[in-house]
Coordinates of C-alpha atoms and ligand atoms in Angstrom, one line a residue:
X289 CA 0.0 0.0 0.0
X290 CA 1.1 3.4 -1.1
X291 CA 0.6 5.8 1.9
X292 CA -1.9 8.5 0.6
X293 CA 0.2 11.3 2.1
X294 CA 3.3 10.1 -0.1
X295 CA 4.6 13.2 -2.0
X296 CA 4.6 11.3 -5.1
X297 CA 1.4 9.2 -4.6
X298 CA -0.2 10.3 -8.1
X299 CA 3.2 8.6 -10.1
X300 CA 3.5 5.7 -7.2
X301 CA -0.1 4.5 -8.0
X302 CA 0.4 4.7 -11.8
X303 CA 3.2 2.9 -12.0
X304 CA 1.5 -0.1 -9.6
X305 CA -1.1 -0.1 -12.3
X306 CA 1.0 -0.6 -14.9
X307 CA 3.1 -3.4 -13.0
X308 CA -0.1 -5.0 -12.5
X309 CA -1.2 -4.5 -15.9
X310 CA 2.2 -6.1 -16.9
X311 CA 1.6 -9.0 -14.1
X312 CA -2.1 -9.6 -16.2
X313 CA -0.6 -9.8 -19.4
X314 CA -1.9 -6.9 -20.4
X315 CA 0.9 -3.9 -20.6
X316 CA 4.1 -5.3 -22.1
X317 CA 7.5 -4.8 -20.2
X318 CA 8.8 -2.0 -23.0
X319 CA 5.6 -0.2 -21.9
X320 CA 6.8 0.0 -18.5
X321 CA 9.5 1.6 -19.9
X322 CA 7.9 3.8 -22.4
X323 CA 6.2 5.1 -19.2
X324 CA 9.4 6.2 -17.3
X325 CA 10.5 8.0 -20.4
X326 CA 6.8 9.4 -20.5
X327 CA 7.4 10.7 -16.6
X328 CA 10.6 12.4 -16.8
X329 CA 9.3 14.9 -19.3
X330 CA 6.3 15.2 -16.9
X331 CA 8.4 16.0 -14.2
X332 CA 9.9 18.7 -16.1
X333 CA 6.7 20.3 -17.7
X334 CA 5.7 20.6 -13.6
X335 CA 3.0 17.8 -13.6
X336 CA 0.3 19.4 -14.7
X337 CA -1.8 20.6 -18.0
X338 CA -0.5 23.3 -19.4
X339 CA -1.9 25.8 -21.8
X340 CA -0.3 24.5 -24.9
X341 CA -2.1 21.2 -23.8
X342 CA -5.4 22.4 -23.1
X343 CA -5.4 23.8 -26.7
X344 CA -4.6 21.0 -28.5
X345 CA -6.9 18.8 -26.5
X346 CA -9.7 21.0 -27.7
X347 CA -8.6 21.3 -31.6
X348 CA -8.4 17.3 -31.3
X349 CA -12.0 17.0 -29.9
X350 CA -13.5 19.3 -32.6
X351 CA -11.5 17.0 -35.1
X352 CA -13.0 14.1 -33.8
X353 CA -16.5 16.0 -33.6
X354 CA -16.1 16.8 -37.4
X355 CA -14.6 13.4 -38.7
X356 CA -16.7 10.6 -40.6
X357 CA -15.0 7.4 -39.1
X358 CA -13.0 8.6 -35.8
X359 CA -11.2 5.8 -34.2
X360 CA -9.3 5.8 -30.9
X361 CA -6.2 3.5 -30.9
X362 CA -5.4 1.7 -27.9
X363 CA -2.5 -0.2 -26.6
X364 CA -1.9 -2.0 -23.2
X365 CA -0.4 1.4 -21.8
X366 CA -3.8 2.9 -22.1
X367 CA -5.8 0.4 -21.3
X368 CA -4.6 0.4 -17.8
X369 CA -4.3 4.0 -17.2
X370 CA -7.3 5.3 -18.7
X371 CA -9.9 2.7 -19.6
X372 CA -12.7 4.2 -17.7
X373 CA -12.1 7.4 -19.4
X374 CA -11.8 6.0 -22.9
X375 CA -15.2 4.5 -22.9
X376 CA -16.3 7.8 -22.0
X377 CA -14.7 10.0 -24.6
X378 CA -15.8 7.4 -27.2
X379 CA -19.0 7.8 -26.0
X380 CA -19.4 11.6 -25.9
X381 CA -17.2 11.8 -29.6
X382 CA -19.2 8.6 -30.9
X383 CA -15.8 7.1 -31.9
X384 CA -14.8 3.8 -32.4
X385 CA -11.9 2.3 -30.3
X386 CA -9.3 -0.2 -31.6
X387 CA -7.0 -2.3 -30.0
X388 CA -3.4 -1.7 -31.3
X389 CA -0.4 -3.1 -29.7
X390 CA 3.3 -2.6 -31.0
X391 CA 4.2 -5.9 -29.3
X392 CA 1.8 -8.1 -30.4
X393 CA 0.1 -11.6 -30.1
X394 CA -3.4 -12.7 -30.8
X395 CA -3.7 -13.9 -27.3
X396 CA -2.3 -10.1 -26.1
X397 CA -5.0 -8.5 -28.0
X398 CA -7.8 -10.5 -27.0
X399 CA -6.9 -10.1 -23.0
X400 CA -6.9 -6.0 -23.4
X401 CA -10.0 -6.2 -25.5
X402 CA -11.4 -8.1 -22.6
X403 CA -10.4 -5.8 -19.9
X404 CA -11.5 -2.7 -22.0
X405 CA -15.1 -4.7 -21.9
X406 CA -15.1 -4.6 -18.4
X407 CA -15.6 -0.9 -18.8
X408 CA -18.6 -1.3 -21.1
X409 CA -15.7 -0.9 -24.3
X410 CA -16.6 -3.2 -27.3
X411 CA -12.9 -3.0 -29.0
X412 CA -12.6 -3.7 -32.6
X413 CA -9.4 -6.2 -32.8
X414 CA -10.2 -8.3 -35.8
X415 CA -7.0 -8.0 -36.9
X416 CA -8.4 -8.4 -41.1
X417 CA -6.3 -5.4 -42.4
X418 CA -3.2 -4.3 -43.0
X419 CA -1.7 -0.9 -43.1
X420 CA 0.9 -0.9 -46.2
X421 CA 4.4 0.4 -45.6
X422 CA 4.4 -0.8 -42.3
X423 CA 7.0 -3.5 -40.9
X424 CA 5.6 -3.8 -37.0
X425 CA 2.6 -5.5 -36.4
X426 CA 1.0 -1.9 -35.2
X427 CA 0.1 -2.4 -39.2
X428 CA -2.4 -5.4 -37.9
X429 CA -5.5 -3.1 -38.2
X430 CA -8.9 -3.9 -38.2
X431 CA -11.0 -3.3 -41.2
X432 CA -13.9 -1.9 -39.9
X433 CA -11.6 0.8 -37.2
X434 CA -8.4 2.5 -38.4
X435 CA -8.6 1.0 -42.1
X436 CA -11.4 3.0 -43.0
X437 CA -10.8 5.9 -40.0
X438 CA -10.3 9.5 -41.4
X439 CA -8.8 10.5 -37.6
X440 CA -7.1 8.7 -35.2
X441 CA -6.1 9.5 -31.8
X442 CA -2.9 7.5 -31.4
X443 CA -1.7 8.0 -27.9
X444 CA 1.8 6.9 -26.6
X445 CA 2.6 6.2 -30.2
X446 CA 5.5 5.2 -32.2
X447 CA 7.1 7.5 -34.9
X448 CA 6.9 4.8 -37.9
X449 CA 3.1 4.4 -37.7
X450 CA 2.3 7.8 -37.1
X451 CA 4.2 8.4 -40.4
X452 CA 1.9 5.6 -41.9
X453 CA -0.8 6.5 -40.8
X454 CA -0.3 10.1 -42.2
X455 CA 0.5 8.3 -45.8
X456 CA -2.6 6.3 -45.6
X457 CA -4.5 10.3 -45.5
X458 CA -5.5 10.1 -41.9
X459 CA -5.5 13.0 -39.4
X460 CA -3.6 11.8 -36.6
X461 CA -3.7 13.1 -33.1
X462 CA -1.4 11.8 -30.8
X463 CA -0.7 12.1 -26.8
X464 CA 3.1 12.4 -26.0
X465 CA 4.6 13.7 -23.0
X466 CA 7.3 14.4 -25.1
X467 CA 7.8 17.0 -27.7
X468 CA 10.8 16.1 -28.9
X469 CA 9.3 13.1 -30.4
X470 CA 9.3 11.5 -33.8
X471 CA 5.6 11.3 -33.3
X472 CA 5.1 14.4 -31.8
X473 CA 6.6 16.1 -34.9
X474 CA 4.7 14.1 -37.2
X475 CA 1.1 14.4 -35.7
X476 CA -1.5 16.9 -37.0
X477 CA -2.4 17.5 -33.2
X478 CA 0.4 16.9 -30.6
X479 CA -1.2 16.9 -27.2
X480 CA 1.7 17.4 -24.8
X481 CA 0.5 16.2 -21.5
X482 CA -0.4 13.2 -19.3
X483 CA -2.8 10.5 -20.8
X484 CA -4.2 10.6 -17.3
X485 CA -5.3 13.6 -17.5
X486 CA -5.7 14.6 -21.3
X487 CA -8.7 12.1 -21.6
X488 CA -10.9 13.6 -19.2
X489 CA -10.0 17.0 -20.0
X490 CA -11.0 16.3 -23.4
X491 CA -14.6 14.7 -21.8
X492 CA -14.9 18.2 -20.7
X493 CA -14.3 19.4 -24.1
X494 CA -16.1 16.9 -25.4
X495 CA -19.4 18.0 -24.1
X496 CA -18.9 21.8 -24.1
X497 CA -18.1 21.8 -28.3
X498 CA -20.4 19.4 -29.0
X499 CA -23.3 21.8 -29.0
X500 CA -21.6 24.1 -31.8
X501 CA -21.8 23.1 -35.6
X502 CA -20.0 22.7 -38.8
X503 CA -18.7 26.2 -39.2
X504 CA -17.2 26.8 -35.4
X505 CA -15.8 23.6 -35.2
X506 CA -14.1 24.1 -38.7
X507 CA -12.9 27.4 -37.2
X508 CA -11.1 25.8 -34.5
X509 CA -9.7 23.6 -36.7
X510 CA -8.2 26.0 -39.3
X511 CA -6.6 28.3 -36.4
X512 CA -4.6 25.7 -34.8
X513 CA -0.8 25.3 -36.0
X514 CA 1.0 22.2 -33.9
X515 CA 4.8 23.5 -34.6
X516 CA 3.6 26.5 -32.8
X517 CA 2.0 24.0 -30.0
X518 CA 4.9 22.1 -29.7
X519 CA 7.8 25.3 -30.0
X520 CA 5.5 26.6 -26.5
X521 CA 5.9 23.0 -25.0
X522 CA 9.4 23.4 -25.5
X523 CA 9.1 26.8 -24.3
X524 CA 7.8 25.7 -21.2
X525 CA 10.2 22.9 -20.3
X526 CA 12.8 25.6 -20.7
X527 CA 11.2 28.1 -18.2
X528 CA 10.6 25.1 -15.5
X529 CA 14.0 24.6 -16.1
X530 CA 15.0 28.5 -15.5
X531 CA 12.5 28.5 -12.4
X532 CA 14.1 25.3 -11.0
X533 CA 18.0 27.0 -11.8
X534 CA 17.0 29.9 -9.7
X535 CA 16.8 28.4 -7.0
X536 CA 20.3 27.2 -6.8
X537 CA 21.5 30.6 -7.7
Ligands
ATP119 P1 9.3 8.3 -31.4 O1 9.4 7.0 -32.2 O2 8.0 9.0 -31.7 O3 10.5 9.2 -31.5 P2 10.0 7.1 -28.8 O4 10.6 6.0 -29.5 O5 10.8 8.1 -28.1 O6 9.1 7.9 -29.9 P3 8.1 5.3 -27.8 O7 8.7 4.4 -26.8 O8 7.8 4.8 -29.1 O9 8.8 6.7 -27.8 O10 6.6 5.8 -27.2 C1 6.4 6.2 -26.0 C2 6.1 7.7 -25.9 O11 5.0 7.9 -25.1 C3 7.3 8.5 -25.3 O12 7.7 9.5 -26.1 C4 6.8 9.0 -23.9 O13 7.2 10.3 -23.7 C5 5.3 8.9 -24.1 N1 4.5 8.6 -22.9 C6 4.7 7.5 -22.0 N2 3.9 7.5 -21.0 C7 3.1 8.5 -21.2 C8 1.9 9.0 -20.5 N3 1.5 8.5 -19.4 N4 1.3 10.1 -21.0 C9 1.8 10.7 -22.1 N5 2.8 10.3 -22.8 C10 3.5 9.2 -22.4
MG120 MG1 9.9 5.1 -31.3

Protein backbone atom coordinates (compact mmCIF):
# COMPACT_ATOMS: atom_id res chain seq x y z
CA UNK A 1 0.00 0.00 0.00
CA UNK A 2 1.12 3.43 -1.10
CA UNK A 3 0.61 5.83 1.94
CA UNK A 4 -1.86 8.45 0.57
CA UNK A 5 0.18 11.25 2.09
CA UNK A 6 3.30 10.14 -0.11
CA UNK A 7 4.64 13.19 -1.97
CA UNK A 8 4.61 11.32 -5.07
CA UNK A 9 1.42 9.25 -4.61
CA UNK A 10 -0.22 10.33 -8.08
CA UNK A 11 3.24 8.62 -10.14
CA UNK A 12 3.53 5.74 -7.17
CA UNK A 13 -0.10 4.50 -8.05
CA UNK A 14 0.35 4.69 -11.82
CA UNK A 15 3.15 2.94 -11.98
CA UNK A 16 1.48 -0.11 -9.59
CA UNK A 17 -1.14 -0.07 -12.25
CA UNK A 18 1.04 -0.64 -14.88
CA UNK A 19 3.09 -3.41 -13.00
CA UNK A 20 -0.13 -4.96 -12.49
CA UNK A 21 -1.19 -4.54 -15.92
CA UNK A 22 2.20 -6.07 -16.94
CA UNK A 23 1.57 -8.96 -14.14
CA UNK A 24 -2.08 -9.63 -16.23
CA UNK A 25 -0.61 -9.81 -19.39
CA UNK A 26 -1.85 -6.92 -20.36
CA UNK A 27 0.86 -3.94 -20.62
CA UNK A 28 4.13 -5.29 -22.08
CA UNK A 29 7.54 -4.77 -20.23
CA UNK A 30 8.80 -2.04 -23.03
CA UNK A 31 5.61 -0.25 -21.93
CA UNK A 32 6.80 0.02 -18.49
CA UNK A 33 9.49 1.59 -19.88
CA UNK A 34 7.95 3.81 -22.39
CA UNK A 35 6.16 5.07 -19.20
CA UNK A 36 9.36 6.21 -17.29
CA UNK A 37 10.50 8.00 -20.36
CA UNK A 38 6.76 9.43 -20.48
CA UNK A 39 7.39 10.66 -16.62
CA UNK A 40 10.61 12.36 -16.78
CA UNK A 41 9.34 14.95 -19.32
CA UNK A 42 6.26 15.23 -16.91
CA UNK A 43 8.39 16.02 -14.20
CA UNK A 44 9.90 18.73 -16.07
CA UNK A 45 6.67 20.25 -17.74
CA UNK A 46 5.68 20.55 -13.59
CA UNK A 47 3.03 17.84 -13.60
CA UNK A 48 0.27 19.45 -14.71
CA UNK A 49 -1.77 20.60 -18.02
CA UNK A 50 -0.53 23.33 -19.43
CA UNK A 51 -1.92 25.82 -21.77
CA UNK A 52 -0.34 24.54 -24.88
CA UNK A 53 -2.08 21.21 -23.79
CA UNK A 54 -5.43 22.44 -23.14
CA UNK A 55 -5.35 23.76 -26.70
CA UNK A 56 -4.60 21.02 -28.54
CA UNK A 57 -6.90 18.79 -26.54
CA UNK A 58 -9.71 21.05 -27.74
CA UNK A 59 -8.59 21.29 -31.59
CA UNK A 60 -8.41 17.32 -31.27
CA UNK A 61 -12.02 17.02 -29.95
CA UNK A 62 -13.45 19.34 -32.63
CA UNK A 63 -11.45 17.00 -35.10
CA UNK A 64 -13.03 14.06 -33.79
CA UNK A 65 -16.47 15.96 -33.58
CA UNK A 66 -16.07 16.79 -37.44
CA UNK A 67 -14.62 13.44 -38.68
CA UNK A 68 -16.69 10.63 -40.62
CA UNK A 69 -15.01 7.35 -39.13
CA UNK A 70 -13.01 8.59 -35.79
CA UNK A 71 -11.18 5.85 -34.23
CA UNK A 72 -9.34 5.76 -30.90
CA UNK A 73 -6.18 3.52 -30.91
CA UNK A 74 -5.44 1.70 -27.89
CA UNK A 75 -2.50 -0.23 -26.62
CA UNK A 76 -1.90 -2.04 -23.22
CA UNK A 77 -0.36 1.40 -21.81
CA UNK A 78 -3.76 2.91 -22.06
CA UNK A 79 -5.82 0.44 -21.34
CA UNK A 80 -4.62 0.36 -17.80
CA UNK A 81 -4.27 4.01 -17.20
CA UNK A 82 -7.27 5.27 -18.73
CA UNK A 83 -9.91 2.67 -19.63
CA UNK A 84 -12.71 4.20 -17.70
CA UNK A 85 -12.14 7.41 -19.39
CA UNK A 86 -11.80 5.99 -22.88
CA UNK A 87 -15.17 4.52 -22.91
CA UNK A 88 -16.33 7.76 -22.04
CA UNK A 89 -14.69 9.95 -24.57
CA UNK A 90 -15.75 7.39 -27.22
CA UNK A 91 -18.98 7.82 -26.01
CA UNK A 92 -19.37 11.63 -25.88
CA UNK A 93 -17.24 11.80 -29.65
CA UNK A 94 -19.23 8.62 -30.88
CA UNK A 95 -15.80 7.12 -31.88
CA UNK A 96 -14.84 3.76 -32.35
CA UNK A 97 -11.90 2.27 -30.28
CA UNK A 98 -9.30 -0.23 -31.60
CA UNK A 99 -7.04 -2.28 -30.01
CA UNK A 100 -3.44 -1.74 -31.33
CA UNK A 101 -0.40 -3.10 -29.71
CA UNK A 102 3.31 -2.61 -31.02
CA UNK A 103 4.23 -5.88 -29.31
CA UNK A 104 1.80 -8.10 -30.44
CA UNK A 105 0.09 -11.65 -30.14
CA UNK A 106 -3.35 -12.75 -30.76
CA UNK A 107 -3.71 -13.86 -27.25
CA UNK A 108 -2.34 -10.14 -26.05
CA UNK A 109 -5.02 -8.50 -28.02
CA UNK A 110 -7.83 -10.53 -26.97
CA UNK A 111 -6.87 -10.08 -23.05
CA UNK A 112 -6.95 -6.01 -23.45
CA UNK A 113 -10.03 -6.19 -25.50
CA UNK A 114 -11.40 -8.15 -22.59
CA UNK A 115 -10.38 -5.84 -19.87
CA UNK A 116 -11.46 -2.67 -21.98
CA UNK A 117 -15.09 -4.75 -21.93
CA UNK A 118 -15.14 -4.65 -18.45
CA UNK A 119 -15.56 -0.91 -18.75
CA UNK A 120 -18.58 -1.35 -21.10
CA UNK A 121 -15.70 -0.95 -24.25
CA UNK A 122 -16.62 -3.23 -27.32
CA UNK A 123 -12.88 -3.05 -29.03
CA UNK A 124 -12.61 -3.66 -32.59
CA UNK A 125 -9.44 -6.20 -32.80
CA UNK A 126 -10.20 -8.28 -35.76
CA UNK A 127 -6.98 -8.02 -36.87
CA UNK A 128 -8.41 -8.41 -41.09
CA UNK A 129 -6.33 -5.44 -42.37
CA UNK A 130 -3.19 -4.25 -43.00
CA UNK A 131 -1.70 -0.91 -43.08
CA UNK A 132 0.91 -0.94 -46.21
CA UNK A 133 4.44 0.40 -45.61
CA UNK A 134 4.44 -0.75 -42.29
CA UNK A 135 6.99 -3.50 -40.91
CA UNK A 136 5.65 -3.79 -37.03
CA UNK A 137 2.57 -5.48 -36.39
CA UNK A 138 0.95 -1.91 -35.22
CA UNK A 139 0.10 -2.36 -39.16
CA UNK A 140 -2.43 -5.39 -37.94
CA UNK A 141 -5.54 -3.12 -38.17
CA UNK A 142 -8.92 -3.86 -38.17
CA UNK A 143 -11.00 -3.31 -41.25
CA UNK A 144 -13.88 -1.87 -39.88
CA UNK A 145 -11.63 0.80 -37.16
CA UNK A 146 -8.44 2.52 -38.40
CA UNK A 147 -8.57 1.03 -42.05
CA UNK A 148 -11.41 3.01 -42.96
CA UNK A 149 -10.78 5.93 -40.03
CA UNK A 150 -10.35 9.47 -41.41
CA UNK A 151 -8.85 10.54 -37.62
CA UNK A 152 -7.05 8.68 -35.19
CA UNK A 153 -6.06 9.49 -31.81
CA UNK A 154 -2.87 7.47 -31.36
CA UNK A 155 -1.69 7.95 -27.93
CA UNK A 156 1.84 6.89 -26.64
CA UNK A 157 2.59 6.24 -30.22
CA UNK A 158 5.51 5.22 -32.24
CA UNK A 159 7.12 7.50 -34.89
CA UNK A 160 6.95 4.75 -37.86
CA UNK A 161 3.13 4.37 -37.74
CA UNK A 162 2.28 7.78 -37.13
CA UNK A 163 4.16 8.37 -40.36
CA UNK A 164 1.94 5.55 -41.90
CA UNK A 165 -0.79 6.55 -40.76
CA UNK A 166 -0.27 10.07 -42.24
CA UNK A 167 0.50 8.30 -45.81
CA UNK A 168 -2.61 6.33 -45.58
CA UNK A 169 -4.54 10.32 -45.46
CA UNK A 170 -5.54 10.13 -41.88
CA UNK A 171 -5.53 12.98 -39.42
CA UNK A 172 -3.61 11.82 -36.63
CA UNK A 173 -3.75 13.11 -33.07
CA UNK A 174 -1.36 11.78 -30.76
CA UNK A 175 -0.71 12.10 -26.82
CA UNK A 176 3.06 12.38 -26.03
CA UNK A 177 4.58 13.72 -23.01
CA UNK A 178 7.30 14.39 -25.15
CA UNK A 179 7.77 16.96 -27.71
CA UNK A 180 10.76 16.08 -28.94
CA UNK A 181 9.34 13.09 -30.38
CA UNK A 182 9.28 11.46 -33.81
CA UNK A 183 5.57 11.33 -33.30
CA UNK A 184 5.11 14.41 -31.82
CA UNK A 185 6.62 16.07 -34.92
CA UNK A 186 4.68 14.09 -37.22
CA UNK A 187 1.08 14.42 -35.70
CA UNK A 188 -1.50 16.90 -36.98
CA UNK A 189 -2.35 17.47 -33.15
CA UNK A 190 0.36 16.92 -30.63
CA UNK A 191 -1.24 16.86 -27.18
CA UNK A 192 1.68 17.43 -24.77
CA UNK A 193 0.48 16.19 -21.48
CA UNK A 194 -0.36 13.19 -19.25
CA UNK A 195 -2.75 10.54 -20.84
CA UNK A 196 -4.15 10.60 -17.27
CA UNK A 197 -5.25 13.62 -17.50
CA UNK A 198 -5.67 14.61 -21.25
CA UNK A 199 -8.65 12.07 -21.61
CA UNK A 200 -10.88 13.60 -19.25
CA UNK A 201 -10.05 17.03 -19.98
CA UNK A 202 -11.01 16.32 -23.44
CA UNK A 203 -14.57 14.70 -21.81
CA UNK A 204 -14.92 18.17 -20.68
CA UNK A 205 -14.33 19.41 -24.08
CA UNK A 206 -16.14 16.91 -25.42
CA UNK A 207 -19.44 17.96 -24.10
CA UNK A 208 -18.88 21.84 -24.10
CA UNK A 209 -18.06 21.80 -28.28
CA UNK A 210 -20.42 19.35 -28.98
CA UNK A 211 -23.32 21.77 -28.97
CA UNK A 212 -21.59 24.06 -31.81
CA UNK A 213 -21.85 23.13 -35.64
CA UNK A 214 -20.03 22.68 -38.80
CA UNK A 215 -18.67 26.22 -39.25
CA UNK A 216 -17.20 26.80 -35.45
CA UNK A 217 -15.83 23.65 -35.19
CA UNK A 218 -14.08 24.07 -38.69
CA UNK A 219 -12.85 27.41 -37.21
CA UNK A 220 -11.12 25.80 -34.47
CA UNK A 221 -9.68 23.56 -36.72
CA UNK A 222 -8.20 26.05 -39.28
CA UNK A 223 -6.57 28.33 -36.41
CA UNK A 224 -4.60 25.65 -34.78
CA UNK A 225 -0.81 25.30 -35.99
CA UNK A 226 1.04 22.20 -33.94
CA UNK A 227 4.80 23.48 -34.58
CA UNK A 228 3.64 26.47 -32.80
CA UNK A 229 2.01 23.95 -30.04
CA UNK A 230 4.85 22.12 -29.73
CA UNK A 231 7.75 25.32 -29.95
CA UNK A 232 5.45 26.57 -26.55
CA UNK A 233 5.86 23.01 -25.02
CA UNK A 234 9.43 23.43 -25.53
CA UNK A 235 9.05 26.80 -24.26
CA UNK A 236 7.78 25.69 -21.19
CA UNK A 237 10.24 22.93 -20.32
CA UNK A 238 12.80 25.59 -20.71
CA UNK A 239 11.20 28.15 -18.24
CA UNK A 240 10.62 25.09 -15.54
CA UNK A 241 14.05 24.59 -16.12
CA UNK A 242 15.03 28.47 -15.46
CA UNK A 243 12.53 28.46 -12.39
CA UNK A 244 14.09 25.29 -11.04
CA UNK A 245 17.99 26.99 -11.75
CA UNK A 246 16.95 29.92 -9.68
CA UNK A 247 16.81 28.40 -6.97
CA UNK A 248 20.29 27.22 -6.80
CA UNK A 249 21.53 30.58 -7.66
P1 LIG B 1 9.29 8.26 -31.44
O1 LIG B 1 9.45 6.96 -32.17
O2 LIG B 1 8.02 8.95 -31.74
O3 LIG B 1 10.49 9.21 -31.51
P2 LIG B 1 9.97 7.12 -28.84
O4 LIG B 1 10.61 5.97 -29.51
O5 LIG B 1 10.79 8.07 -28.05
O6 LIG B 1 9.08 7.93 -29.88
P3 LIG B 1 8.07 5.30 -27.78
O7 LIG B 1 8.71 4.44 -26.78
O8 LIG B 1 7.84 4.78 -29.12
O9 LIG B 1 8.84 6.67 -27.82
O10 LIG B 1 6.64 5.84 -27.23
C1 LIG B 1 6.40 6.22 -25.97
C2 LIG B 1 6.14 7.71 -25.89
O11 LIG B 1 5.01 7.90 -25.07
C3 LIG B 1 7.31 8.45 -25.25
O12 LIG B 1 7.70 9.54 -26.06
C4 LIG B 1 6.78 8.96 -23.91
O13 LIG B 1 7.18 10.28 -23.66
C5 LIG B 1 5.27 8.91 -24.10
N1 LIG B 1 4.54 8.55 -22.87
C6 LIG B 1 4.75 7.49 -22.04
N2 LIG B 1 3.88 7.47 -21.03
C7 LIG B 1 3.05 8.53 -21.21
C8 LIG B 1 1.93 9.04 -20.49
N3 LIG B 1 1.47 8.47 -19.38
N4 LIG B 1 1.31 10.13 -21.01
C9 LIG B 1 1.77 10.73 -22.13
N5 LIG B 1 2.83 10.31 -22.84
C10 LIG B 1 3.47 9.23 -22.38
MG1 LIG C 1 9.95 5.06 -31.29
Amino acid sequence: MIPKGHPRYVSLVTRERLVEGFRGGITALEGLIAHGRGEAFDYILGERTREFALKAEKVAVAMFLLAKNPVISVNGNTAVLVAKEIGELAKVLNAKVEVNVFHHSKERVRRIADYLSKFGISALCAGDAELKGLSSARRIVDKRGIYVADVVLVPLEDGDRCEILKKHGKKVITIDLNPLSRTSRMADVTIVDNITRAIPKMIEFAKELRSLNKEELEKIVSEYDNRKILAEAIEGIIEYLQKAKANFD
